[in-house]
Amino acid sequence: MGRVTVRRRVLRIRDGAHSHRPDTLAAEEPMEIRVNGRPLTVTMRTPGDDFDLAAGFLVSEGALHSADDLAAIRYCAGATADGSNTFNVVDIALAPGVPAPDASLERNFYTTSSCGLCGKASLDAVRTTAAWSVDEDPLRTTPAVLAALPDRLRAAQRVFDTTGGLHAAGLFSADGELLCLREDVGRHNAVDKAVGHALREGMLPLRGTVLMVSGRASFELVQKAVMAGIPMLAAVSAPSSLAVDLAAESGLTLVGFLRGASMNVYTGAERLEPAPVGS
């Protein structure tokens, strides 16, 4: 299986002093996702939790809704000329009766680790249809709970400690309990890995949860949250205008610039309750 980190020799310059030393980098390798043996897309990702990534990707595309939709996930051997297994090709076998992803969702080109929407065959396929509504989700939480999430997310990032180069996505309960954390060079991959884990554990839809991400809140991340039934998305950085529009349209609570006790609530502020006096 591919390595999560790699070592490279670098020239280090500090205060005018030069030295050579090994540095630890986050690995990035291509992974092809196949469905019933048919290639669907190639994404650049950090190896690890690949089955979660493939499953979460198909949740985002509206092809999977529960663990029962999956018959099997496996690495494909024979991906190279000599027949060896690169662990970079994953095939998802759908359960009998589960329709394969619509051909319009196929990527014309590979998906980069920074943009999961690049190469969409049709812009009409961007706004996928969610299986669940988040608009009426009864989730309620407090600003104090949200304020603690970035530090809890950071504390759980094992690979970031050695590389400093990975995004994280964490699923939290309404009271701030960490349910799942995944890391990847691509923020959208980290979300797919977390959602894929939830699918395989029979947790979808993810009602009453908060998705916390280490970067910005893009349209795509809002869409992934909605597709998984997550009613709240919080990010340490800014959202895009389209992300705010989609959140408002879907009834998702979107929080940006979550840093300490400071945050901007762009949509769905009714889910935030004032903290009890003295808490």
PDB file of C-alpha atoms in Angstrom:
ATOM      1  CA  MET A   1       0.000   0.000   0.000  1.00  0.00           C
ATOM      2  CA  GLY A   2       1.197   3.533  -0.685  1.00  0.00           C
ATOM      3  CA  ARG A   3       3.015   5.490   1.974  1.00  0.00           C
ATOM      4  CA  VAL A   4       1.323   8.346   3.810  1.00  0.00           C
ATOM      5  CA  THR A   5       4.624  10.218   4.121  1.00  0.00           C
ATOM      6  CA  VAL A   6       7.924  10.267   2.215  1.00  0.00           C
ATOM      7  CA  ARG A   7      11.380  11.585   3.059  1.00  0.00           C
ATOM      8  CA  ARG A   8      13.268  14.029   0.853  1.00  0.00           C
ATOM      9  CA  ARG A   9      16.641  15.751   1.309  1.00  0.00           C
ATOM     10  CA  VAL A  10      16.350  19.551   1.463  1.00  0.00           C
ATOM     11  CA  LEU A  11      18.578  22.562   1.863  1.00  0.00           C
ATOM     12  CA  ARG A  12      17.567  24.347   5.056  1.00  0.00           C
ATOM     13  CA  ILE A  13      18.375  28.034   5.487  1.00  0.00           C
ATOM     14  CA  ARG A  14      17.903  29.584   8.909  1.00  0.00           C
ATOM     15  CA  ASP A  15      19.229  33.032   9.802  1.00  0.00           C
ATOM     16  CA  GLY A  16      21.788  32.797   7.021  1.00  0.00           C
ATOM     17  CA  ALA A  17      23.055  29.351   8.047  1.00  0.00           C
ATOM     18  CA  HIS A  18      22.838  26.582   5.432  1.00  0.00           C
ATOM     19  CA  SER A  19      22.459  22.883   6.170  1.00  0.00           C
ATOM     20  CA  HIS A  20      21.193  19.757   4.454  1.00  0.00           C
ATOM     21  CA  ARG A  21      18.685  17.529   6.212  1.00  0.00           C
ATOM     22  CA  PRO A  22      15.905  15.058   5.467  1.00  0.00           C
ATOM     23  CA  ASP A  23      12.357  16.434   5.494  1.00  0.00           C
ATOM     24  CA  THR A  24       9.079  14.541   5.845  1.00  0.00           C
ATOM     25  CA  LEU A  25       6.456  15.299   3.188  1.00  0.00           C
ATOM     26  CA  ALA A  26       2.840  14.281   2.801  1.00  0.00           C
ATOM     27  CA  ALA A  27       2.617  11.714   0.021  1.00  0.00           C
ATOM     28  CA  GLU A  28       0.477  12.398  -3.038  1.00  0.00           C
ATOM     29  CA  GLU A  29      -0.383   9.671  -5.538  1.00  0.00           C
ATOM     30  CA  PRO A  30      -3.108   9.127  -8.135  1.00  0.00           C
ATOM     31  CA  MET A  31      -5.985   6.782  -7.366  1.00  0.00           C
ATOM     32  CA  GLU A  32      -8.389   5.513  -9.994  1.00  0.00           C
ATOM     33  CA  ILE A  33     -11.931   4.785  -8.843  1.00  0.00           C
ATOM     34  CA  ARG A  34     -13.844   2.134 -10.761  1.00  0.00           C
ATOM     35  CA  VAL A  35     -17.462   1.100 -10.358  1.00  0.00           C
ATOM     36  CA  ASN A  36     -18.336  -2.465 -11.317  1.00  0.00           C
ATOM     37  CA  GLY A  37     -15.031  -2.617 -13.170  1.00  0.00           C
ATOM     38  CA  ARG A  38     -15.645   0.539 -15.199  1.00  0.00           C
ATOM     39  CA  PRO A  39     -13.259   3.496 -14.686  1.00  0.00           C
ATOM     40  CA  LEU A  40     -15.055   6.536 -13.282  1.00  0.00           C
ATOM     41  CA  THR A  41     -12.401   9.049 -12.238  1.00  0.00           C
ATOM     42  CA  VAL A  42      -8.820   9.499 -11.093  1.00  0.00           C
ATOM     43  CA  THR A  43      -8.096  11.628  -8.038  1.00  0.00           C
ATOM     44  CA  MET A  44      -4.816  12.784  -6.526  1.00  0.00           C
ATOM     45  CA  ARG A  45      -4.793  11.834  -2.859  1.00  0.00           C
ATOM     46  CA  THR A  46      -2.697  10.896   0.154  1.00  0.00           C
ATOM     47  CA  PRO A  47      -2.682   7.076   0.376  1.00  0.00           C
ATOM     48  CA  GLY A  48      -4.634   5.691   3.301  1.00  0.00           C
ATOM     49  CA  ASP A  49      -8.349   5.152   3.985  1.00  0.00           C
ATOM     50  CA  ASP A  50      -8.704   4.585   0.240  1.00  0.00           C
ATOM     51  CA  PHE A  51     -11.880   2.520   0.569  1.00  0.00           C
ATOM     52  CA  ASP A  52     -13.440   5.309   2.632  1.00  0.00           C
ATOM     53  CA  LEU A  53     -12.372   7.807  -0.038  1.00  0.00           C
ATOM     54  CA  ALA A  54     -13.947   5.811  -2.867  1.00  0.00           C
ATOM     55  CA  ALA A  55     -17.173   5.226  -0.942  1.00  0.00           C
ATOM     56  CA  GLY A  56     -17.416   8.861   0.161  1.00  0.00           C
ATOM     57  CA  PHE A  57     -16.845  10.056  -3.379  1.00  0.00           C
ATOM     58  CA  LEU A  58     -19.829   8.024  -4.553  1.00  0.00           C
ATOM     59  CA  VAL A  59     -21.955   9.395  -1.701  1.00  0.00           C
ATOM     60  CA  SER A  60     -21.104  12.892  -2.920  1.00  0.00           C
ATOM     61  CA  GLU A  61     -22.114  11.901  -6.436  1.00  0.00           C
ATOM     62  CA  GLY A  62     -25.451  10.536  -5.246  1.00  0.00           C
ATOM     63  CA  ALA A  63     -24.627   6.934  -6.189  1.00  0.00           C
ATOM     64  CA  LEU A  64     -24.445   5.478  -2.649  1.00  0.00           C
ATOM     65  CA  HIS A  65     -26.778   6.085   0.282  1.00  0.00           C
ATOM     66  CA  SER A  66     -26.132   3.247   2.722  1.00  0.00           C
ATOM     67  CA  ALA A  67     -23.776   0.377   3.447  1.00  0.00           C
ATOM     68  CA  ASP A  68     -26.357  -1.936   1.882  1.00  0.00           C
ATOM     69  CA  ASP A  69     -25.651  -0.327  -1.493  1.00  0.00           C
ATOM     70  CA  LEU A  70     -22.118  -1.771  -1.380  1.00  0.00           C
ATOM     71  CA  ALA A  71     -21.332  -5.356  -2.323  1.00  0.00           C
ATOM     72  CA  ALA A  72     -17.544  -5.025  -2.028  1.00  0.00           C
ATOM     73  CA  ILE A  73     -14.591  -2.656  -2.310  1.00  0.00           C
ATOM     74  CA  ARG A  74     -11.197  -3.955  -3.363  1.00  0.00           C
ATOM     75  CA  TYR A  75      -7.836  -2.962  -4.768  1.00  0.00           C
ATOM     76  CA  CYS A  76      -7.342  -4.052  -8.353  1.00  0.00           C
ATOM     77  CA  ALA A  77      -4.308  -6.167  -9.184  1.00  0.00           C
ATOM     78  CA  GLY A  78      -2.783  -6.094 -12.646  1.00  0.00           C
ATOM     79  CA  ALA A  79      -2.771  -2.297 -12.826  1.00  0.00           C
ATOM     80  CA  THR A  80       0.776  -2.336 -14.212  1.00  0.00           C
ATOM     81  CA  ALA A  81       2.420  -4.028 -17.188  1.00  0.00           C
ATOM     82  CA  ASP A  82       3.995  -6.706 -14.993  1.00  0.00           C
ATOM     83  CA  GLY A  83       0.668  -7.428 -13.279  1.00  0.00           C
ATOM     84  CA  SER A  84       1.665  -6.135  -9.855  1.00  0.00           C
ATOM     85  CA  ASN A  85      -0.695  -4.283  -7.520  1.00  0.00           C
ATOM     86  CA  THR A  86      -0.005  -0.574  -7.153  1.00  0.00           C
ATOM     87  CA  PHE A  87      -2.784  -0.129  -4.577  1.00  0.00           C
ATOM     88  CA  ASN A  88      -3.757   2.908  -6.642  1.00  0.00           C
ATOM     89  CA  VAL A  89      -6.826   1.415  -8.345  1.00  0.00           C
ATOM     90  CA  VAL A  90      -9.977   0.792  -6.293  1.00  0.00           C
ATOM     91  CA  ASP A  91     -13.046  -0.971  -7.655  1.00  0.00           C
ATOM     92  CA  ILE A  92     -16.443  -0.657  -6.009  1.00  0.00           C
ATOM     93  CA  ALA A  93     -18.943  -3.435  -6.662  1.00  0.00           C
ATOM     94  CA  LEU A  94     -22.481  -2.161  -6.207  1.00  0.00           C
ATOM     95  CA  ALA A  95     -25.141  -4.319  -4.590  1.00  0.00           C
ATOM     96  CA  PRO A  96     -27.664  -5.938  -6.946  1.00  0.00           C
ATOM     97  CA  GLY A  97     -30.255  -3.432  -8.085  1.00  0.00           C
ATOM     98  CA  VAL A  98     -28.178  -0.348  -7.245  1.00  0.00           C
ATOM     99  CA  PRO A  99     -27.813   1.734 -10.417  1.00  0.00           C
ATOM    100  CA  ALA A 100     -24.335   2.715 -11.548  1.00  0.00           C
ATOM    101  CA  PRO A 101     -23.423   6.425 -11.521  1.00  0.00           C
ATOM    102  CA  ASP A 102     -24.887   8.357 -14.418  1.00  0.00           C
ATOM    103  CA  ALA A 103     -22.470   8.707 -17.309  1.00  0.00           C
ATOM    104  CA  SER A 104     -22.800  12.494 -17.095  1.00  0.00           C
ATOM    105  CA  LEU A 105     -20.883  12.372 -13.796  1.00  0.00           C
ATOM    106  CA  GLU A 106     -17.764  10.941 -15.390  1.00  0.00           C
ATOM    107  CA  ARG A 107     -14.708  13.180 -15.360  1.00  0.00           C
ATOM    108  CA  ASN A 108     -13.158  13.969 -18.720  1.00  0.00           C
ATOM    109  CA  PHE A 109      -9.831  14.488 -16.954  1.00  0.00           C
ATOM    110  CA  TYR A 110      -8.353  13.547 -13.606  1.00  0.00           C
ATOM    111  CA  THR A 111      -9.462  15.201 -10.385  1.00  0.00           C
ATOM    112  CA  THR A 112      -6.713  17.148  -8.642  1.00  0.00           C
ATOM    113  CA  SER A 113      -6.170  17.088  -4.893  1.00  0.00           C
ATOM    114  CA  SER A 114      -7.202  20.744  -4.701  1.00  0.00           C
ATOM    115  CA  CYS A 115     -10.371  20.622  -6.790  1.00  0.00           C
ATOM    116  CA  GLY A 116     -12.772  17.727  -6.836  1.00  0.00           C
ATOM    117  CA  LEU A 117     -14.991  19.350  -9.468  1.00  0.00           C
ATOM    118  CA  CYS A 118     -12.359  19.823 -12.165  1.00  0.00           C
ATOM    119  CA  GLY A 119     -13.259  18.101 -15.392  1.00  0.00           C
ATOM    120  CA  LYS A 120     -16.982  17.709 -14.769  1.00  0.00           C
ATOM    121  CA  ALA A 121     -18.531  16.486 -17.995  1.00  0.00           C
ATOM    122  CA  SER A 122     -21.401  18.908 -17.491  1.00  0.00           C
ATOM    123  CA  LEU A 123     -21.919  21.831 -15.164  1.00  0.00           C
ATOM    124  CA  ASP A 124     -25.505  20.643 -14.870  1.00  0.00           C
ATOM    125  CA  ALA A 125     -24.161  17.646 -12.917  1.00  0.00           C
ATOM    126  CA  VAL A 126     -22.612  19.861 -10.215  1.00  0.00           C
ATOM    127  CA  ARG A 127     -25.847  20.364  -8.280  1.00  0.00           C
ATOM    128  CA  THR A 128     -26.580  16.760  -7.446  1.00  0.00           C
ATOM    129  CA  THR A 129     -29.829  15.704  -5.815  1.00  0.00           C
ATOM    130  CA  ALA A 130     -29.553  14.883  -2.126  1.00  0.00           C
ATOM    131  CA  ALA A 131     -31.269  11.815  -0.702  1.00  0.00           C
ATOM    132  CA  TRP A 132     -31.962  13.605   2.590  1.00  0.00           C
ATOM    133  CA  SER A 133     -32.984  17.108   3.572  1.00  0.00           C
ATOM    134  CA  VAL A 134     -30.882  18.954   6.151  1.00  0.00           C
ATOM    135  CA  ASP A 135     -33.315  21.865   6.331  1.00  0.00           C
ATOM    136  CA  GLU A 136     -35.386  20.396   9.168  1.00  0.00           C
ATOM    137  CA  ASP A 137     -32.531  18.741  11.070  1.00  0.00           C
ATOM    138  CA  PRO A 138     -33.030  19.485  14.793  1.00  0.00           C
ATOM    139  CA  LEU A 139     -29.308  20.022  15.504  1.00  0.00           C
ATOM    140  CA  ARG A 140     -28.629  22.676  18.124  1.00  0.00           C
ATOM    141  CA  THR A 141     -25.239  23.610  19.509  1.00  0.00           C
ATOM    142  CA  THR A 142     -23.491  26.604  21.098  1.00  0.00           C
ATOM    143  CA  PRO A 143     -20.764  29.003  20.017  1.00  0.00           C
ATOM    144  CA  ALA A 144     -18.652  27.664  22.890  1.00  0.00           C
ATOM    145  CA  VAL A 145     -18.811  24.134  21.470  1.00  0.00           C
ATOM    146  CA  LEU A 146     -17.874  25.386  17.995  1.00  0.00           C
ATOM    147  CA  ALA A 147     -15.009  27.450  19.385  1.00  0.00           C
ATOM    148  CA  ALA A 148     -13.366  24.297  20.734  1.00  0.00           C
ATOM    149  CA  LEU A 149     -13.573  22.313  17.473  1.00  0.00           C
ATOM    150  CA  PRO A 150     -10.484  23.689  15.633  1.00  0.00           C
ATOM    151  CA  ASP A 151      -8.185  22.751  18.517  1.00  0.00           C
ATOM    152  CA  ARG A 152      -9.788  19.318  18.814  1.00  0.00           C
ATOM    153  CA  LEU A 153      -9.407  18.791  15.090  1.00  0.00           C
ATOM    154  CA  ARG A 154      -5.768  19.864  15.159  1.00  0.00           C
ATOM    155  CA  ALA A 155      -4.978  17.701  18.190  1.00  0.00           C
ATOM    156  CA  ALA A 156      -6.225  14.604  16.348  1.00  0.00           C
ATOM    157  CA  GLN A 157      -4.153  15.217  13.199  1.00  0.00           C
ATOM    158  CA  ARG A 158      -1.389  12.636  13.476  1.00  0.00           C
ATOM    159  CA  VAL A 159       0.221  13.020  10.049  1.00  0.00           C
ATOM    160  CA  PHE A 160       0.049  16.830  10.077  1.00  0.00           C
ATOM    161  CA  ASP A 161       2.420  16.819  13.051  1.00  0.00           C
ATOM    162  CA  THR A 162       5.203  15.365  10.911  1.00  0.00           C
ATOM    163  CA  THR A 163       4.472  17.057   7.566  1.00  0.00           C
ATOM    164  CA  GLY A 164       2.498  20.255   8.155  1.00  0.00           C
ATOM    165  CA  GLY A 165       0.925  19.639   4.760  1.00  0.00           C
ATOM    166  CA  LEU A 166      -2.412  17.917   5.196  1.00  0.00           C
ATOM    167  CA  HIS A 167      -5.998  19.080   5.396  1.00  0.00           C
ATOM    168  CA  ALA A 168      -8.351  17.539   7.919  1.00  0.00           C
ATOM    169  CA  ALA A 169     -12.076  16.884   8.103  1.00  0.00           C
ATOM    170  CA  GLY A 170     -13.714  15.898  11.357  1.00  0.00           C
ATOM    171  CA  LEU A 171     -17.231  14.783  12.183  1.00  0.00           C
ATOM    172  CA  PHE A 172     -18.410  16.011  15.582  1.00  0.00           C
ATOM    173  CA  SER A 173     -21.524  15.527  17.655  1.00  0.00           C
ATOM    174  CA  ALA A 174     -23.600  18.501  18.815  1.00  0.00           C
ATOM    175  CA  ASP A 175     -21.693  18.541  22.121  1.00  0.00           C
ATOM    176  CA  GLY A 176     -18.278  18.504  20.445  1.00  0.00           C
ATOM    177  CA  GLU A 177     -17.391  14.810  20.621  1.00  0.00           C
ATOM    178  CA  LEU A 178     -15.096  13.748  17.774  1.00  0.00           C
ATOM    179  CA  LEU A 179     -16.757  10.926  15.842  1.00  0.00           C
ATOM    180  CA  CYS A 180     -14.303  10.559  12.957  1.00  0.00           C
ATOM    181  CA  LEU A 181     -11.262  12.368  11.550  1.00  0.00           C
ATOM    182  CA  ARG A 182      -9.556  11.919   8.208  1.00  0.00           C
ATOM    183  CA  GLU A 183      -6.535  13.671   6.630  1.00  0.00           C
ATOM    184  CA  ASP A 184      -5.486  14.214   3.025  1.00  0.00           C
ATOM    185  CA  VAL A 185      -3.578  16.633   0.819  1.00  0.00           C
ATOM    186  CA  GLY A 186      -6.958  17.509  -0.699  1.00  0.00           C
ATOM    187  CA  ARG A 187      -9.627  19.016   1.541  1.00  0.00           C
ATOM    188  CA  HIS A 188     -12.375  17.442  -0.543  1.00  0.00           C
ATOM    189  CA  ASN A 189     -10.675  14.036  -0.214  1.00  0.00           C
ATOM    190  CA  ALA A 190     -10.519  14.399   3.564  1.00  0.00           C
ATOM    191  CA  VAL A 191     -14.280  15.034   3.597  1.00  0.00           C
ATOM    192  CA  ASP A 192     -14.950  12.084   1.283  1.00  0.00           C
ATOM    193  CA  LYS A 193     -12.883   9.838   3.555  1.00  0.00           C
ATOM    194  CA  ALA A 194     -14.874  10.906   6.610  1.00  0.00           C
ATOM    195  CA  VAL A 195     -18.204  10.481   4.817  1.00  0.00           C
ATOM    196  CA  GLY A 196     -17.120   7.144   3.356  1.00  0.00           C
ATOM    197  CA  HIS A 197     -16.259   5.900   6.832  1.00  0.00           C
ATOM    198  CA  ALA A 198     -19.703   6.949   8.025  1.00  0.00           C
ATOM    199  CA  LEU A 199     -21.367   5.166   5.109  1.00  0.00           C
ATOM    200  CA  ARG A 200     -19.488   1.923   5.738  1.00  0.00           C
ATOM    201  CA  GLU A 201     -20.376   2.100   9.448  1.00  0.00           C
ATOM    202  CA  GLY A 202     -24.069   2.555   8.682  1.00  0.00           C
ATOM    203  CA  MET A 203     -24.173   6.136  10.024  1.00  0.00           C
ATOM    204  CA  LEU A 204     -25.798   7.896   7.062  1.00  0.00           C
ATOM    205  CA  PRO A 205     -27.568  10.243   7.053  1.00  0.00           C
ATOM    206  CA  LEU A 206     -25.302  12.103   9.485  1.00  0.00           C
ATOM    207  CA  ARG A 207     -28.090  13.911  11.299  1.00  0.00           C
ATOM    208  CA  GLY A 208     -27.209  16.032  14.292  1.00  0.00           C
ATOM    209  CA  THR A 209     -23.528  16.333  13.349  1.00  0.00           C
ATOM    210  CA  VAL A 210     -21.069  19.109  12.575  1.00  0.00           C
ATOM    211  CA  LEU A 211     -18.459  18.789   9.831  1.00  0.00           C
ATOM    212  CA  MET A 212     -15.302  20.745  10.719  1.00  0.00           C
ATOM    213  CA  VAL A 213     -12.702  21.377   7.995  1.00  0.00           C
ATOM    214  CA  SER A 214      -9.231  22.828   8.289  1.00  0.00           C
ATOM    215  CA  GLY A 215      -9.362  25.058   5.223  1.00  0.00           C
ATOM    216  CA  ARG A 216     -11.903  27.183   3.436  1.00  0.00           C
ATOM    217  CA  ALA A 217     -15.537  26.289   2.781  1.00  0.00           C
ATOM    218  CA  SER A 218     -16.044  25.824  -0.946  1.00  0.00           C
ATOM    219  CA  PHE A 219     -19.236  25.101  -2.860  1.00  0.00           C
ATOM    220  CA  GLU A 220     -18.090  21.522  -3.212  1.00  0.00           C
ATOM    221  CA  LEU A 221     -17.656  20.965   0.523  1.00  0.00           C
ATOM    222  CA  VAL A 222     -21.126  22.358   1.210  1.00  0.00           C
ATOM    223  CA  GLN A 223     -22.499  20.001  -1.427  1.00  0.00           C
ATOM    224  CA  LYS A 224     -20.692  17.021   0.125  1.00  0.00           C
ATOM    225  CA  ALA A 225     -22.124  17.885   3.545  1.00  0.00           C
ATOM    226  CA  VAL A 226     -25.647  18.136   2.160  1.00  0.00           C
ATOM    227  CA  MET A 227     -25.288  14.869   0.262  1.00  0.00           C
ATOM    228  CA  ALA A 228     -24.286  13.109   3.491  1.00  0.00           C
ATOM    229  CA  GLY A 229     -27.143  14.652   5.496  1.00  0.00           C
ATOM    230  CA  ILE A 230     -24.840  16.864   7.606  1.00  0.00           C
ATOM    231  CA  PRO A 231     -26.692  19.972   8.858  1.00  0.00           C
ATOM    232  CA  MET A 232     -23.686  22.136   9.832  1.00  0.00           C
ATOM    233  CA  LEU A 233     -20.335  22.888   8.202  1.00  0.00           C
ATOM    234  CA  ALA A 234     -17.662  24.898  10.024  1.00  0.00           C
ATOM    235  CA  ALA A 235     -14.366  26.050   8.528  1.00  0.00           C
ATOM    236  CA  VAL A 236     -11.360  27.900   9.862  1.00  0.00           C
ATOM    237  CA  SER A 237     -11.216  30.054   6.731  1.00  0.00           C
ATOM    238  CA  ALA A 238     -13.576  31.840   4.367  1.00  0.00           C
ATOM    239  CA  PRO A 239     -16.495  30.427   2.382  1.00  0.00           C
ATOM    240  CA  SER A 240     -17.082  31.247  -1.249  1.00  0.00           C
ATOM    241  CA  SER A 241     -20.179  33.117  -2.394  1.00  0.00           C
ATOM    242  CA  LEU A 242     -21.514  30.012  -4.109  1.00  0.00           C
ATOM    243  CA  ALA A 243     -20.973  27.991  -0.939  1.00  0.00           C
ATOM    244  CA  VAL A 244     -23.097  30.466   1.005  1.00  0.00           C
ATOM    245  CA  ASP A 245     -25.784  30.404  -1.690  1.00  0.00           C
ATOM    246  CA  LEU A 246     -25.968  26.607  -1.673  1.00  0.00           C
ATOM    247  CA  ALA A 247     -25.997  26.474   2.136  1.00  0.00           C
ATOM    248  CA  ALA A 248     -28.885  28.938   2.279  1.00  0.00           C
ATOM    249  CA  GLU A 249     -30.760  27.060  -0.437  1.00  0.00           C
ATOM    250  CA  SER A 250     -30.273  23.715   1.319  1.00  0.00           C
ATOM    251  CA  GLY A 251     -30.934  24.804   4.901  1.00  0.00           C
ATOM    252  CA  LEU A 252     -27.377  24.048   6.031  1.00  0.00           C
ATOM    253  CA  THR A 253     -25.718  26.101   8.768  1.00  0.00           C
ATOM    254  CA  LEU A 254     -22.430  27.485   7.439  1.00  0.00           C
ATOM    255  CA  VAL A 255     -19.789  28.890   9.795  1.00  0.00           C
ATOM    256  CA  GLY A 256     -16.552  30.457   8.565  1.00  0.00           C
ATOM    257  CA  PHE A 257     -13.456  32.066  10.080  1.00  0.00           C
ATOM    258  CA  LEU A 258     -13.871  29.823  13.139  1.00  0.00           C
ATOM    259  CA  ARG A 259     -10.858  30.841  15.201  1.00  0.00           C
ATOM    260  CA  GLY A 260     -11.095  30.711  18.953  1.00  0.00           C
ATOM    261  CA  ALA A 261     -14.228  32.443  20.150  1.00  0.00           C
ATOM    262  CA  SER A 262     -14.565  34.357  16.866  1.00  0.00           C
ATOM    263  CA  MET A 263     -16.643  33.126  13.939  1.00  0.00           C
ATOM    264  CA  ASN A 264     -18.913  34.294  11.153  1.00  0.00           C
ATOM    265  CA  VAL A 265     -22.255  32.526  10.786  1.00  0.00           C
ATOM    266  CA  TYR A 266     -23.334  32.912   7.171  1.00  0.00           C
ATOM    267  CA  THR A 267     -26.491  30.801   7.145  1.00  0.00           C
ATOM    268  CA  GLY A 268     -28.636  28.856   9.588  1.00  0.00           C
ATOM    269  CA  ALA A 269     -27.839  30.905  12.695  1.00  0.00           C
ATOM    270  CA  GLU A 270     -30.975  29.552  14.382  1.00  0.00           C
ATOM    271  CA  ARG A 271     -29.070  26.341  15.182  1.00  0.00           C
ATOM    272  CA  LEU A 272     -26.761  28.252  17.536  1.00  0.00           C
ATOM    273  CA  GLU A 273     -28.062  28.687  21.057  1.00  0.00           C
ATOM    274  CA  PRO A 274     -26.598  31.137  23.596  1.00  0.00           C
ATOM    275  CA  ALA A 275     -24.335  29.334  26.040  1.00  0.00           C
ATOM    276  CA  PRO A 276     -25.790  28.957  29.570  1.00  0.00           C
ATOM    277  CA  VAL A 277     -24.674  31.591  32.037  1.00  0.00           C
ATOM    278  CA  GLY A 278     -21.514  30.499  33.792  1.00  0.00           C
ATOM    279  CA  SER A 279     -20.656  27.759  31.292  1.00  0.00           C
TER     280      SER A 279
END
